[in-house]
C-alpha cells in the first residue's frame, strides 16, 4: 500500500502476506504508524490496496462486505449521541432491512444483554461510561451476525480493570459463536490473553516480522497473566518488536 505524499509517494505496507484461519482470534501488534489500521482498512474494503488482493472464503473483500459479513469496532465507540444504547444497536438492523420494529428491539435487547448492559437500553451515550459505550459498540457490531470482526484498539481508552473485564467478555462472545477476529492492539499482554496467533509488524514500510502462535490461548483466567509461559511469550514478543 502506498499513499501519495508531498511530492513522493509513501510506502506504508510492503510484501504483506497473511492467512487468517476461520474462527481464530488473531491480533496485530506493532509500533505506532507501522500500518495496522491501514491493513484493517484494506482487509475490510474501506480502502483499496495499491497492489495485491484480499480473499475471504474465496470472495473478494468487496463481495464479502456487500454480504455484510464484516463487523467493525474502532478505538472510539463512535455511537450516535442522539440515539439511546438500544437505538444505536438497532440501527444496523434497520439499515439491513429488518422491518419489524419489535423484532429489531428484541434482537438489540438480546445483544445488550450479551455485553451485560441490561437496564441501560434507554441511556444515551453521554450517560454511559467509556467501557459501557465500547460494549454498546461491540453489541452493534455483532447485531447483524458478522463472521469476521475487525477491532482496531477497541479498549485503548479504558482503564486496566475495565479492560480486563472486557477481555473475558470478548472471549465469552467469541466462544459462543462462529467468529473470526482480527484485533489490533498496542498491548502485548492483551494480545496474548485473547489470541490464537499474534502478528508482529515492523515499521517503515510496514511489514510482517513474525506470526507467533500463542502457547496457551484464552485460558480466560486472570491468573495466567502471572505464569512463566506468559512472561516468556511477552519477552519473545518484545524482542521481535524491538529488533531492527
Ligand atoms: N490516507 C492516508 N494518506 C497518507 N498517508 C496515510 C494515510 N493513512 C495512513 N497513512 C500513513 O500510513 C502510515 C500507517 O498508518 P496507520 O494508521 O495504518 O498506522 P497504525 O499502525 O495504525 O498506527 P497507530 O498504532 O498509531 O494507530 C502512517 O505513516 C500514516 O501517516
Ligand atoms: Mg491505528
Short mmCIF file of C-alpha atoms and ligand atoms in Angstrom, two decimals:
data_model
loop_
_atom_site.label_atom_id
_atom_site.label_comp_id
_atom_site.label_asym_id
_atom_site.label_seq_id
_atom_site.Cartn_x
_atom_site.Cartn_y
_atom_site.Cartn_z
CA UNK A 1 0.00 0.00 0.00
CA UNK A 2 1.34 3.41 -0.96
CA UNK A 3 -0.17 6.82 -0.36
CA UNK A 4 0.66 9.88 -2.43
CA UNK A 5 2.78 12.12 -0.16
CA UNK A 6 4.13 15.64 -0.71
CA UNK A 7 5.94 15.15 -3.99
CA UNK A 8 6.77 11.48 -3.48
CA UNK A 9 4.68 8.52 -2.56
CA UNK A 10 4.84 6.99 0.90
CA UNK A 11 5.10 3.21 1.06
CA UNK A 12 3.06 2.19 4.06
CA UNK A 13 2.78 -1.59 3.67
CA UNK A 14 5.09 -3.88 1.75
CA UNK A 15 5.03 -7.61 0.99
CA UNK A 16 2.15 -8.35 3.27
CA UNK A 17 1.12 -11.98 3.08
CA UNK A 18 -1.15 -13.22 5.82
CA UNK A 19 -3.60 -16.09 6.18
CA UNK A 20 -6.16 -15.92 8.93
CA UNK A 21 -7.81 -19.27 9.69
CA UNK A 22 -11.55 -19.23 10.10
CA UNK A 23 -12.80 -18.88 13.67
CA UNK A 24 -9.41 -17.93 15.01
CA UNK A 25 -8.64 -14.89 17.11
CA UNK A 26 -5.63 -13.15 15.61
CA UNK A 27 -4.01 -10.00 16.99
CA UNK A 28 -1.79 -7.49 15.24
CA UNK A 29 0.86 -5.61 17.22
CA UNK A 30 3.46 -3.10 16.09
CA UNK A 31 4.60 0.40 16.87
CA UNK A 32 2.54 3.45 16.07
CA UNK A 33 2.47 4.22 12.36
CA UNK A 34 3.52 0.78 11.12
CA UNK A 35 0.27 0.37 9.18
CA UNK A 36 -2.00 -1.72 11.40
CA UNK A 37 -5.10 0.39 10.83
CA UNK A 38 -4.31 0.63 7.14
CA UNK A 39 -4.12 -3.18 6.99
CA UNK A 40 -7.54 -3.48 8.66
CA UNK A 41 -9.00 -0.91 6.29
CA UNK A 42 -7.68 -2.82 3.28
CA UNK A 43 -8.97 -6.17 4.55
CA UNK A 44 -12.44 -4.73 5.20
CA UNK A 45 -12.55 -2.96 1.84
CA UNK A 46 -12.69 0.55 3.33
CA UNK A 47 -9.72 1.37 1.09
CA UNK A 48 -8.28 -0.44 -1.92
CA UNK A 49 -4.67 -1.66 -1.85
CA UNK A 50 -2.25 -0.18 -4.40
CA UNK A 51 -1.34 -3.74 -5.34
CA UNK A 52 -2.36 -7.22 -4.31
CA UNK A 53 -5.69 -8.53 -3.14
CA UNK A 54 -7.71 -9.89 -0.28
CA UNK A 55 -9.68 -13.14 -0.47
CA UNK A 56 -12.12 -14.21 2.17
CA UNK A 57 -13.82 -17.57 1.82
CA UNK A 58 -12.93 -17.40 -1.86
CA UNK A 59 -14.61 -13.99 -2.18
CA UNK A 60 -13.13 -10.57 -2.80
CA UNK A 61 -13.41 -8.33 0.25
CA UNK A 62 -15.82 -6.17 -1.75
CA UNK A 63 -18.24 -9.06 -2.20
CA UNK A 64 -17.72 -10.11 1.38
CA UNK A 65 -18.53 -6.58 2.56
CA UNK A 66 -21.61 -6.44 0.34
CA UNK A 67 -22.90 -9.51 2.14
CA UNK A 68 -22.33 -7.65 5.41
CA UNK A 69 -20.07 -10.26 6.86
CA UNK A 70 -17.70 -7.74 8.46
CA UNK A 71 -18.17 -6.21 11.87
CA UNK A 72 -16.02 -3.25 12.84
CA UNK A 73 -15.17 -1.84 16.27
CA UNK A 74 -12.99 1.26 16.42
CA UNK A 75 -10.92 2.76 19.20
CA UNK A 76 -13.69 5.22 20.00
CA UNK A 77 -17.15 3.77 20.26
CA UNK A 78 -18.49 6.09 17.50
CA UNK A 79 -22.10 5.94 18.69
CA UNK A 80 -24.79 8.36 17.61
CA UNK A 81 -25.11 10.67 20.63
CA UNK A 82 -28.78 11.44 19.95
CA UNK A 83 -29.74 7.77 19.95
CA UNK A 84 -30.10 5.55 23.02
CA UNK A 85 -27.97 2.43 23.50
CA UNK A 86 -30.85 0.33 22.17
CA UNK A 87 -31.37 2.56 19.14
CA UNK A 88 -27.67 2.51 18.33
CA UNK A 89 -27.68 -1.29 18.26
CA UNK A 90 -30.94 -1.36 16.31
CA UNK A 91 -29.73 0.93 13.57
CA UNK A 92 -27.70 -1.57 11.51
CA UNK A 93 -30.65 -3.97 11.61
CA UNK A 94 -32.90 -1.24 10.29
CA UNK A 95 -30.41 -0.39 7.56
CA UNK A 96 -30.24 -4.05 6.63
CA UNK A 97 -33.98 -4.05 6.12
CA UNK A 98 -35.29 -5.78 9.23
CA UNK A 99 -38.75 -4.22 9.02
CA UNK A 100 -40.38 -5.28 12.26
CA UNK A 101 -39.60 -2.77 14.99
CA UNK A 102 -40.45 -5.27 17.71
CA UNK A 103 -38.07 -7.86 16.23
CA UNK A 104 -35.30 -5.27 15.99
CA UNK A 105 -35.84 -4.21 19.59
CA UNK A 106 -35.85 -7.78 20.77
CA UNK A 107 -32.61 -8.53 18.96
CA UNK A 108 -30.96 -5.34 20.21
CA UNK A 109 -32.04 -6.12 23.79
CA UNK A 110 -30.57 -9.61 23.50
CA UNK A 111 -27.25 -8.18 22.31
CA UNK A 112 -27.11 -5.58 25.06
CA UNK A 113 -27.72 -8.44 27.48
CA UNK A 114 -24.81 -10.32 25.96
CA UNK A 115 -22.49 -7.41 26.79
CA UNK A 116 -24.12 -7.08 30.21
CA UNK A 117 -25.90 -3.79 29.65
CA UNK A 118 -29.36 -4.89 30.66
CA UNK A 119 -31.11 -1.96 32.24
CA UNK A 120 -29.15 0.61 30.22
CA UNK A 121 -31.13 0.26 26.99
CA UNK A 122 -32.60 3.74 27.23
CA UNK A 123 -29.43 5.53 28.23
CA UNK A 124 -27.79 7.93 25.80
CA UNK A 125 -24.04 7.54 25.12
CA UNK A 126 -23.26 10.62 27.25
CA UNK A 127 -24.89 8.84 30.21
CA UNK A 128 -22.63 5.79 29.85
CA UNK A 129 -19.02 5.23 30.90
CA UNK A 130 -16.31 4.65 28.28
CA UNK A 131 -16.35 0.89 28.87
CA UNK A 132 -20.12 0.79 28.57
CA UNK A 133 -20.04 2.76 25.34
CA UNK A 134 -17.48 0.36 23.96
CA UNK A 135 -19.75 -2.54 24.90
CA UNK A 136 -22.61 -0.88 23.01
CA UNK A 137 -20.27 -0.61 20.02
CA UNK A 138 -19.47 -4.33 20.29
CA UNK A 139 -23.18 -5.20 20.53
CA UNK A 140 -23.81 -3.04 17.48
CA UNK A 141 -21.01 -4.72 15.53
CA UNK A 142 -22.48 -8.14 16.39
CA UNK A 143 -26.07 -7.15 15.58
CA UNK A 144 -26.07 -8.46 12.02
CA UNK A 145 -24.09 -11.58 12.92
CA UNK A 146 -20.79 -10.85 11.21
CA UNK A 147 -18.48 -13.75 10.52
CA UNK A 148 -15.41 -11.60 10.67
CA UNK A 149 -14.94 -9.00 13.37
CA UNK A 150 -12.25 -6.36 12.91
CA UNK A 151 -11.28 -4.48 16.04
CA UNK A 152 -8.90 -1.52 15.98
CA UNK A 153 -7.61 -0.85 19.50
CA UNK A 154 -11.12 -1.15 20.88
CA UNK A 155 -10.09 -0.99 24.54
CA UNK A 156 -7.28 1.57 24.21
CA UNK A 157 -9.17 4.25 26.11
CA UNK A 158 -10.20 2.04 29.04
CA UNK A 159 -8.62 1.67 32.46
CA UNK A 160 -6.84 -1.62 33.23
CA UNK A 161 -9.60 -3.05 35.34
CA UNK A 162 -12.39 -2.41 32.82
CA UNK A 163 -10.15 -3.57 30.03
CA UNK A 164 -9.64 -6.93 31.74
CA UNK A 165 -13.36 -7.32 32.23
CA UNK A 166 -13.85 -6.62 28.53
CA UNK A 167 -11.27 -9.29 27.69
CA UNK A 168 -13.22 -12.01 29.46
CA UNK A 169 -16.45 -10.78 27.90
CA UNK A 170 -14.94 -10.79 24.45
CA UNK A 171 -13.64 -14.33 24.98
CA UNK A 172 -17.13 -15.44 26.00
CA UNK A 173 -18.67 -13.83 22.94
CA UNK A 174 -16.04 -15.38 20.69
CA UNK A 175 -16.67 -18.82 22.23
CA UNK A 176 -20.44 -18.54 21.91
CA UNK A 177 -20.50 -18.25 18.13
CA UNK A 178 -18.60 -18.85 14.95
CA UNK A 179 -16.49 -15.73 14.68
CA UNK A 180 -13.12 -14.82 13.24
CA UNK A 181 -11.48 -11.83 14.94
CA UNK A 182 -8.64 -9.61 13.80
CA UNK A 183 -7.66 -7.43 16.72
CA UNK A 184 -5.20 -4.52 16.67
CA UNK A 185 -3.61 -3.55 19.96
CA UNK A 186 -0.59 -1.84 21.48
CA UNK A 187 -0.69 -4.18 24.45
CA UNK A 188 1.29 -7.41 24.18
CA UNK A 189 -0.37 -8.77 27.28
CA UNK A 190 -3.82 -8.08 25.80
CA UNK A 191 -2.83 -9.81 22.55
CA UNK A 192 -1.51 -12.80 24.47
CA UNK A 193 -4.59 -13.13 26.66
CA UNK A 194 -7.03 -13.09 23.73
CA UNK A 195 -5.39 -14.63 20.70
CA UNK A 196 -4.51 -17.85 18.94
CA UNK A 197 -1.80 -16.08 16.96
CA UNK A 198 -0.06 -12.74 17.11
CA UNK A 199 1.13 -10.91 14.01
CA UNK A 200 4.15 -8.74 14.83
CA UNK A 201 4.65 -5.89 12.40
CA UNK A 202 7.77 -3.84 11.69
CA UNK A 203 7.65 -0.19 10.58
CA UNK A 204 8.59 1.87 7.52
CA UNK A 205 7.39 0.37 5.38
CA UNK A 206 5.04 -1.81 7.39
CA UNK A 207 5.93 -5.48 7.10
CA UNK A 208 5.10 -8.65 8.92
CA UNK A 209 8.08 -9.57 11.06
CA UNK A 210 6.67 -12.74 12.58
CA UNK A 211 3.47 -14.61 13.25
CA UNK A 212 3.68 -16.07 16.75
CA UNK A 213 1.36 -18.86 17.92
CA UNK A 214 0.18 -18.37 21.49
CA UNK A 215 1.19 -21.25 23.78
CA UNK A 216 -1.93 -21.25 25.93
CA UNK A 217 -4.67 -19.36 24.13
CA UNK A 218 -7.67 -17.98 26.03
CA UNK A 219 -7.38 -19.67 29.35
CA UNK A 220 -9.72 -16.85 30.47
CA UNK A 221 -8.20 -16.99 33.92
CA UNK A 222 -6.58 -13.73 35.03
CA UNK A 223 -4.01 -15.79 36.99
CA UNK A 224 -2.47 -16.86 33.66
CA UNK A 225 -1.02 -13.35 33.42
CA UNK A 226 1.36 -14.25 36.23
CA UNK A 227 2.53 -17.58 34.74
CA UNK A 228 6.02 -18.34 33.47
CA UNK A 229 4.79 -19.17 29.95
CA UNK A 230 3.11 -15.82 29.79
CA UNK A 231 6.22 -13.94 30.85
CA UNK A 232 8.31 -15.91 28.36
CA UNK A 233 5.98 -15.11 25.48
CA UNK A 234 5.84 -11.43 26.37
CA UNK A 235 9.64 -11.42 26.32
CA UNK A 236 9.68 -13.15 22.94
CA UNK A 237 7.24 -10.60 21.51
CA UNK A 238 9.18 -7.65 22.98
CA UNK A 239 12.35 -8.91 21.33
CA UNK A 240 10.61 -9.28 17.96
CA UNK A 241 9.08 -5.80 18.26
CA UNK A 242 12.34 -4.04 19.04
CA UNK A 243 14.56 -5.93 16.60
CA UNK A 244 15.95 -3.56 13.97
N1 LIG B 1 -4.88 8.35 3.84
C1 LIG B 1 -3.56 8.43 4.06
N2 LIG B 1 -2.78 9.23 3.33
C2 LIG B 1 -1.46 9.30 3.55
N3 LIG B 1 -0.80 8.58 4.49
C3 LIG B 1 -1.54 7.78 5.25
C4 LIG B 1 -2.95 7.65 5.10
N4 LIG B 1 -3.41 6.77 6.02
C5 LIG B 1 -2.33 6.36 6.71
N5 LIG B 1 -1.21 6.97 6.26
C6 LIG B 1 0.16 6.75 6.76
O1 LIG B 1 0.34 5.37 6.86
C7 LIG B 1 1.14 5.04 7.99
C8 LIG B 1 0.45 3.98 8.79
O2 LIG B 1 -0.73 4.50 9.36
P1 LIG B 1 -1.70 3.59 10.23
O3 LIG B 1 -2.79 4.47 10.72
O4 LIG B 1 -2.08 2.40 9.46
O5 LIG B 1 -0.73 3.17 11.42
P2 LIG B 1 -1.04 2.35 12.75
O6 LIG B 1 -0.09 1.23 12.80
O7 LIG B 1 -2.48 2.05 12.82
O8 LIG B 1 -0.64 3.40 13.89
P3 LIG B 1 -1.29 3.61 15.35
O9 LIG B 1 -0.76 2.49 16.19
O10 LIG B 1 -0.74 4.93 15.79
O11 LIG B 1 -2.76 3.62 15.22
C9 LIG B 1 1.36 6.34 8.74
O12 LIG B 1 2.66 6.78 8.46
C10 LIG B 1 0.36 7.29 8.16
O13 LIG B 1 0.85 8.59 8.11
MG1 LIG B 2 -4.05 2.65 14.08
#
